[in-house]
Coordinates of C-alpha atoms in Angstrom, one line a residue:
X674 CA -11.2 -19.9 -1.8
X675 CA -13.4 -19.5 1.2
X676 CA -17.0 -18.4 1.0
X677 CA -16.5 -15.3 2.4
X678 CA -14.0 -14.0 -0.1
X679 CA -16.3 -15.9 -3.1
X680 CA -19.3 -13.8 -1.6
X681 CA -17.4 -10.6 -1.8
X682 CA -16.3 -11.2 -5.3
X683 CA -19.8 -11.9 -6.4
X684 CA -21.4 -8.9 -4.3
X685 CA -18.5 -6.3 -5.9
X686 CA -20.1 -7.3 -8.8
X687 CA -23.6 -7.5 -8.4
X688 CA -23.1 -4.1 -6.7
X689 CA -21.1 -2.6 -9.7
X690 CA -18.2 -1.8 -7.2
X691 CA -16.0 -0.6 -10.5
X692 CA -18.9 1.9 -11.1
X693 CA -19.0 2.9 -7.5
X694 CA -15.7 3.5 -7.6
X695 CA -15.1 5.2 -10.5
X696 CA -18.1 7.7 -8.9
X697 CA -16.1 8.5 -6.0
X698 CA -12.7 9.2 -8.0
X699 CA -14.7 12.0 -9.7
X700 CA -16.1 13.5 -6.8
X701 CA -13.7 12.2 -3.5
X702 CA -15.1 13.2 -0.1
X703 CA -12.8 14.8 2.1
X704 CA -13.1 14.9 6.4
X705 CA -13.8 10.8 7.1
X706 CA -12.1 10.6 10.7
X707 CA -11.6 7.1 9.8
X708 CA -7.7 7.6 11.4
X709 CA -8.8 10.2 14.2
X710 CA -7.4 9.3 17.7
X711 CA -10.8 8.5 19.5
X712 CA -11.6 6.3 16.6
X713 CA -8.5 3.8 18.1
X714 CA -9.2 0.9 20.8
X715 CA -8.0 1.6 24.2
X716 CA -5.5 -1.6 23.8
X717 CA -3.6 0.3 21.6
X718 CA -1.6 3.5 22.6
X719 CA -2.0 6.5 20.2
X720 CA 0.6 8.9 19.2
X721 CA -1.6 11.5 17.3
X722 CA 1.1 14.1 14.5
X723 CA 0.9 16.5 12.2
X724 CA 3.3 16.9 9.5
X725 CA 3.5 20.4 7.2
X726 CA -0.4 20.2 7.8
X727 CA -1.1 17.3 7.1
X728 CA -2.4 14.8 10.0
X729 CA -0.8 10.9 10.9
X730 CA -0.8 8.5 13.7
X731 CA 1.8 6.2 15.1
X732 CA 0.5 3.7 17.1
X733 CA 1.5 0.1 19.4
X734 CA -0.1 -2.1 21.8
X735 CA 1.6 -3.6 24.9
X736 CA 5.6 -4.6 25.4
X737 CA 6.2 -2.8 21.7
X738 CA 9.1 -4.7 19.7
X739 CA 11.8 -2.3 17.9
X740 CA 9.9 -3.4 14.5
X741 CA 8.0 -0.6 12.8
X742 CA 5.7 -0.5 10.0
X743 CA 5.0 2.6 8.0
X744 CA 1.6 1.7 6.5
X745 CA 0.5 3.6 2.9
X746 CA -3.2 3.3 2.1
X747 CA -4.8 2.9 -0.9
X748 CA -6.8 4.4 -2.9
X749 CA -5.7 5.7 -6.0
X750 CA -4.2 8.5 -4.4
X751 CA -7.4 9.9 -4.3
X752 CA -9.4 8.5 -1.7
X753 CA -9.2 8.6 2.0
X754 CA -8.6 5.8 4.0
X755 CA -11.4 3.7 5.4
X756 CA -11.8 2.2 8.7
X757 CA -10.2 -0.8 7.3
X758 CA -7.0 0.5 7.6
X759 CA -7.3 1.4 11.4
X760 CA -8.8 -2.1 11.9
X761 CA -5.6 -3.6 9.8
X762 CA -3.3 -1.3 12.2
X763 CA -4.8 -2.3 15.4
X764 CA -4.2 -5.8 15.0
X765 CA -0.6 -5.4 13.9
X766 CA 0.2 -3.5 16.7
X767 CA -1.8 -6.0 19.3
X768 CA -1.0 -9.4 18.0
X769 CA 2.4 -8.9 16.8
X770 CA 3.4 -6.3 19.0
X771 CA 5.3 -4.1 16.4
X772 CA 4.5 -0.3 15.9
X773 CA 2.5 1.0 13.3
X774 CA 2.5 4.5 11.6
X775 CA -0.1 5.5 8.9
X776 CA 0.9 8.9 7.7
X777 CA -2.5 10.4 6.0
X778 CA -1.0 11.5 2.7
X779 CA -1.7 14.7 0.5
X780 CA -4.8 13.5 -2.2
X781 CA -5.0 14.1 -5.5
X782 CA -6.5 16.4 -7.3
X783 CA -5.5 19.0 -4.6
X784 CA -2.2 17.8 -4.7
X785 CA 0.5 15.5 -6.9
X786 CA 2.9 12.9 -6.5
X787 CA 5.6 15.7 -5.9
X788 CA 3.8 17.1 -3.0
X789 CA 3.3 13.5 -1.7
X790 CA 6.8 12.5 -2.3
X791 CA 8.1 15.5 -0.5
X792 CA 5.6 15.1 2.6
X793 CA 7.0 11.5 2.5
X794 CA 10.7 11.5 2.8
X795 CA 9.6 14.6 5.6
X796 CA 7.7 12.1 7.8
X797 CA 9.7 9.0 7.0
X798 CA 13.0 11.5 8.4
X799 CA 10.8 12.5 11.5
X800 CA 10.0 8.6 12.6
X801 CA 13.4 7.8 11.9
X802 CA 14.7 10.7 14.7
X803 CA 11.8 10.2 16.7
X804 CA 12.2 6.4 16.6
X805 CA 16.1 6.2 16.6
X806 CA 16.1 2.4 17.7
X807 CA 13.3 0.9 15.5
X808 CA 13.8 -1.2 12.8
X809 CA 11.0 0.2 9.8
X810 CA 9.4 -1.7 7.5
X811 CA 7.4 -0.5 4.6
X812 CA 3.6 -1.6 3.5
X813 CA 1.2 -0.5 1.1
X814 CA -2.0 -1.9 -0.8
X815 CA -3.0 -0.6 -4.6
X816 CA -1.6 3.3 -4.7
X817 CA -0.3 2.4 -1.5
X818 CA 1.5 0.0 -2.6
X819 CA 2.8 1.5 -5.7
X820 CA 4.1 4.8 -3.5
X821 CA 5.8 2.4 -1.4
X822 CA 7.7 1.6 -4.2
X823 CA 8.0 4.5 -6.0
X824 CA 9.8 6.1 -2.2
X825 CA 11.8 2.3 -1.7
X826 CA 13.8 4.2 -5.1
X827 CA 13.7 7.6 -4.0
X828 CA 15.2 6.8 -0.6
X829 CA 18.1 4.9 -2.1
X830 CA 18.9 7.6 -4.7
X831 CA 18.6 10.2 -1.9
X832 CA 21.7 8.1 0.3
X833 CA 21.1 9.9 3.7
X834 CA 18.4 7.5 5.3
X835 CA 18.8 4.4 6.2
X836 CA 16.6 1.9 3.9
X837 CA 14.1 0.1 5.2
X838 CA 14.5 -3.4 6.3
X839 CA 12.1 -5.0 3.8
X840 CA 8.6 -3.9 2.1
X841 CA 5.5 -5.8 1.6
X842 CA 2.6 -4.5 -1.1
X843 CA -0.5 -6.1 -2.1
X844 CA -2.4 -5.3 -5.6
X845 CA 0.5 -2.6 -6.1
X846 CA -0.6 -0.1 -8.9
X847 CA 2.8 0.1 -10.9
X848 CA 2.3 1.5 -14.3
X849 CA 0.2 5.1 -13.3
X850 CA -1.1 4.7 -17.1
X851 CA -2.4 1.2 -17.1
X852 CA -0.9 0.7 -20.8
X853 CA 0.0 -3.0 -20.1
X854 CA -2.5 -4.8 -23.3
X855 CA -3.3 -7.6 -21.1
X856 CA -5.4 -5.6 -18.8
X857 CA -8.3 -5.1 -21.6
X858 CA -8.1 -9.5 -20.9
X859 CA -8.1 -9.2 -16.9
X860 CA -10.7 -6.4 -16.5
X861 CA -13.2 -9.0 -18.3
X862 CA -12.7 -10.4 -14.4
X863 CA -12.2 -7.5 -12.3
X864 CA -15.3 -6.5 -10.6
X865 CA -13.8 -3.5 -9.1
X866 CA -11.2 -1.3 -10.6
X867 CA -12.7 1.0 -13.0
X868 CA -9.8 1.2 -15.8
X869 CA -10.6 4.5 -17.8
X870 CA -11.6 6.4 -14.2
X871 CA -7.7 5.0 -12.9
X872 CA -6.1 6.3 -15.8
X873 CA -7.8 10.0 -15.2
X874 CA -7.2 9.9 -11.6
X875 CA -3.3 9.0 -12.3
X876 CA -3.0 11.5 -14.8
X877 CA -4.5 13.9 -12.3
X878 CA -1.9 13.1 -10.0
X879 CA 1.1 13.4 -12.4
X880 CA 0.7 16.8 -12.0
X881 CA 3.8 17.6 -13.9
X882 CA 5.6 14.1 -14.0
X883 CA 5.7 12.3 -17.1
X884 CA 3.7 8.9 -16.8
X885 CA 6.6 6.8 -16.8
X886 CA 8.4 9.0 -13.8
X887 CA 9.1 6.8 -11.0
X888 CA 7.3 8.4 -8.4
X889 CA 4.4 7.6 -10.3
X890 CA 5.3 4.3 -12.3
X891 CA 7.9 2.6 -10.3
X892 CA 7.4 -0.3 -12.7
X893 CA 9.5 1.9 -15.1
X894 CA 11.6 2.5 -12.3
X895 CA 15.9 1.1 -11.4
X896 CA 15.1 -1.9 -9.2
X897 CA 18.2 -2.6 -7.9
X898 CA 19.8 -2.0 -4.4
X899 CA 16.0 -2.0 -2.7
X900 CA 16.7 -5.1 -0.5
X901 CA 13.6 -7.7 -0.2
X902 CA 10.5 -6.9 -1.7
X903 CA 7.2 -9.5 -1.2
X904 CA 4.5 -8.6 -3.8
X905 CA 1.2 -10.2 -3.9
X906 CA -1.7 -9.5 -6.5
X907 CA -4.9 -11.7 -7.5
X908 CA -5.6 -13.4 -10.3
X909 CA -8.5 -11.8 -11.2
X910 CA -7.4 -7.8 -11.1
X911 CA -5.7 -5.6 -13.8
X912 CA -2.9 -5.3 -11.4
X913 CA -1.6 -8.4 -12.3
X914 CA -0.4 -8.2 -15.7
X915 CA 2.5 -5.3 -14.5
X916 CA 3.1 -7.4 -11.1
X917 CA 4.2 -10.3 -13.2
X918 CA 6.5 -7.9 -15.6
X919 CA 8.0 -7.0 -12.3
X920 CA 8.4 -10.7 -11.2
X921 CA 10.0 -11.1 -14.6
X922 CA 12.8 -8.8 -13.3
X923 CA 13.7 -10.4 -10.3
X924 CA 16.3 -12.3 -11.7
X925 CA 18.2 -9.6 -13.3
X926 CA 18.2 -7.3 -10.0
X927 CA 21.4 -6.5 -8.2
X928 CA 20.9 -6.2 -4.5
X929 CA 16.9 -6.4 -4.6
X930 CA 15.3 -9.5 -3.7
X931 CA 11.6 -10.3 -5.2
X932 CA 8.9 -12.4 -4.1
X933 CA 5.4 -12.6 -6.1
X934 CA 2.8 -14.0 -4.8
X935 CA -0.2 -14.7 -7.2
X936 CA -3.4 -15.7 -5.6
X937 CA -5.9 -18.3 -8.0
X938 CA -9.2 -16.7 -8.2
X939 CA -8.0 -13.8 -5.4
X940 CA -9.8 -9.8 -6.1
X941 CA -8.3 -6.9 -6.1
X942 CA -6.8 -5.8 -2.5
X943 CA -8.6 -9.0 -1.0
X944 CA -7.0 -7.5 2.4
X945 CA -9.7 -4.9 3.0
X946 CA -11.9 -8.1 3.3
X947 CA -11.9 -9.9 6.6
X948 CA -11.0 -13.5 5.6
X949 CA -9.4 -16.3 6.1
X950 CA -7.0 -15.4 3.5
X951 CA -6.6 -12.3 4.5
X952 CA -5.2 -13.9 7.7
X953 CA -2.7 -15.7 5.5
X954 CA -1.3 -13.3 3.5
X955 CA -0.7 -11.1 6.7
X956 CA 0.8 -14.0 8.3
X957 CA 3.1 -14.6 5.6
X958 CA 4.0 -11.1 5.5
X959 CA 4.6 -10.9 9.2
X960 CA 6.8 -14.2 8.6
X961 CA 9.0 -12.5 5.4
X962 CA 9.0 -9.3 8.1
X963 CA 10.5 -10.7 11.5
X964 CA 12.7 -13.1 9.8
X965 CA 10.5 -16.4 10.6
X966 CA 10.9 -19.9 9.2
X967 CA 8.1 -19.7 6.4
X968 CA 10.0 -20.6 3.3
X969 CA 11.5 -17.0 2.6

């Protein structure tokens, strides 16, 4: 593990990022222009959007390929996205020359996973018109993650759109209720996911949905006929526990294709941290993405 990534796991918890977090779930901000057009670098070109209210961005740098990411933020499909995410979009789009869209989602409590589902499969139809010769990929982190997921089965029940080529998730939140009994081992470990906060802000966005619904627990979800699926989580998050109960169904799947990737010693969503592991994991899922020679 490199310094900086042991240094942010000691300052989450010195810090008391669980507690931090589990503030901001209670009382979310609203208006951070994080994703707001002037907020991009000129190397990138910005296609600014606005679906049934609801704002997004589709951006790519110079001599675009055909390859198209739709990008889900997390956090806990509460919080709005933070400059990470731009930063994490901007290099996609520059270094590996593919477009990137990063729809900005409805948040719970104002809304629920039916509202986001519905605003999704909307947007996701739009790119696919708009965009007619890309190929689209999918990739989320924590709730992102887990919606990416959760739409991966909704798409392929719905039939009329065309699947993505493959998705990517890192830390994906799976189980909406957290009731896997190993987590109460891992959170001894977790400096930053606050467990009882997560299980009021998922219930919160339930709205109506049972907690084992797939568009909120895609754990609980029919895995097959979703094509290739790369999962990463970190040893030392309550994620884990219902990424490997997921791993442990990749050998039954029909059509669906899983790799899990645990990282020793790795925190929760380590991507929002500049890194040199960071710059692994997204070169190994730009690798499982365009098809290179990586071992996939």
């Amino acid at each position: 593990m490199s310094m900086k990534t042991e240094m942010a796991r000691i300052f989450a918890g010195l810090k008391k990022a669980d507690k931090k977090m589990a503030l901001e779930l209670e009382e979310p901000s609203r208006g951070r222009p994080a994703l707001a057009q002037e907020r991009f670098t000129k190397r990138v070109r910005v296609k600014a959007w606005n679906m049934d209210g609801f704002p997004g961005v589709t951006i790519n740098g110079s001599y675009a390929k055909a390859a198209h990411i739709l990008m889900l933020p997390g956090g806990a499909y509460t919080l709005e996205p933070s400059e990470r995410y731009r930063e994490m979009a901007e290099r996609f789009a520059i270094e590996k020359q593919v477009k990137v869209t990063i729809p900005s989602c409805p948040l719970a409590p104002e809304y629920t996973a039916l509202d986001v589902h519905r605003y999704l499969v909307r947007v996701y139809s739009w790119l696919r018109l708009e965009y007619p010769e890309d190929e689209f990929f999918l990739f989320g982190d924590f709730s992102g993650g887990g919606l990416a997921l959760s739409f991966l089965q909704e798409l392929r029940d719905i039939g009329n759109l065309p699947m993505p080529v493959r998705t990517a998730v890192v830390s994906p939140w799976l189980d909406i209720a957290l009731n896997n009994p190993k987590i109460k081992i891992v959170k001894k470990t977790d400096p930053i996911l606050p467990v009882e906060e997560l299980k009021e802000a998922g219930a919160r966005y339930c709205g109506s949905l049972e907690p084992d619904h797939p568009f909120v627990s895609p754990l609980y979800g029919d895995w097959d006929h979703l094509g290739q699926i790369l999962v990463f989580s970190g040893t030392e998050e309550i994620l884990t526990p219902d990424c490997e109960l997921l791993a442990e169904k990749a050998g039954k799947l029909q059509g669906t294709k899983i790799i899990y990737k645990k990282g020793a010693k790795m925190i929760h969503d380590w991507i929002l941290i500049p890194s040199k592991e960071t710059d692994a994991t997204f070169e190994l899922i730009f690798a499982f993405f365009l098809e290179e020679a990586l071992g996939f």
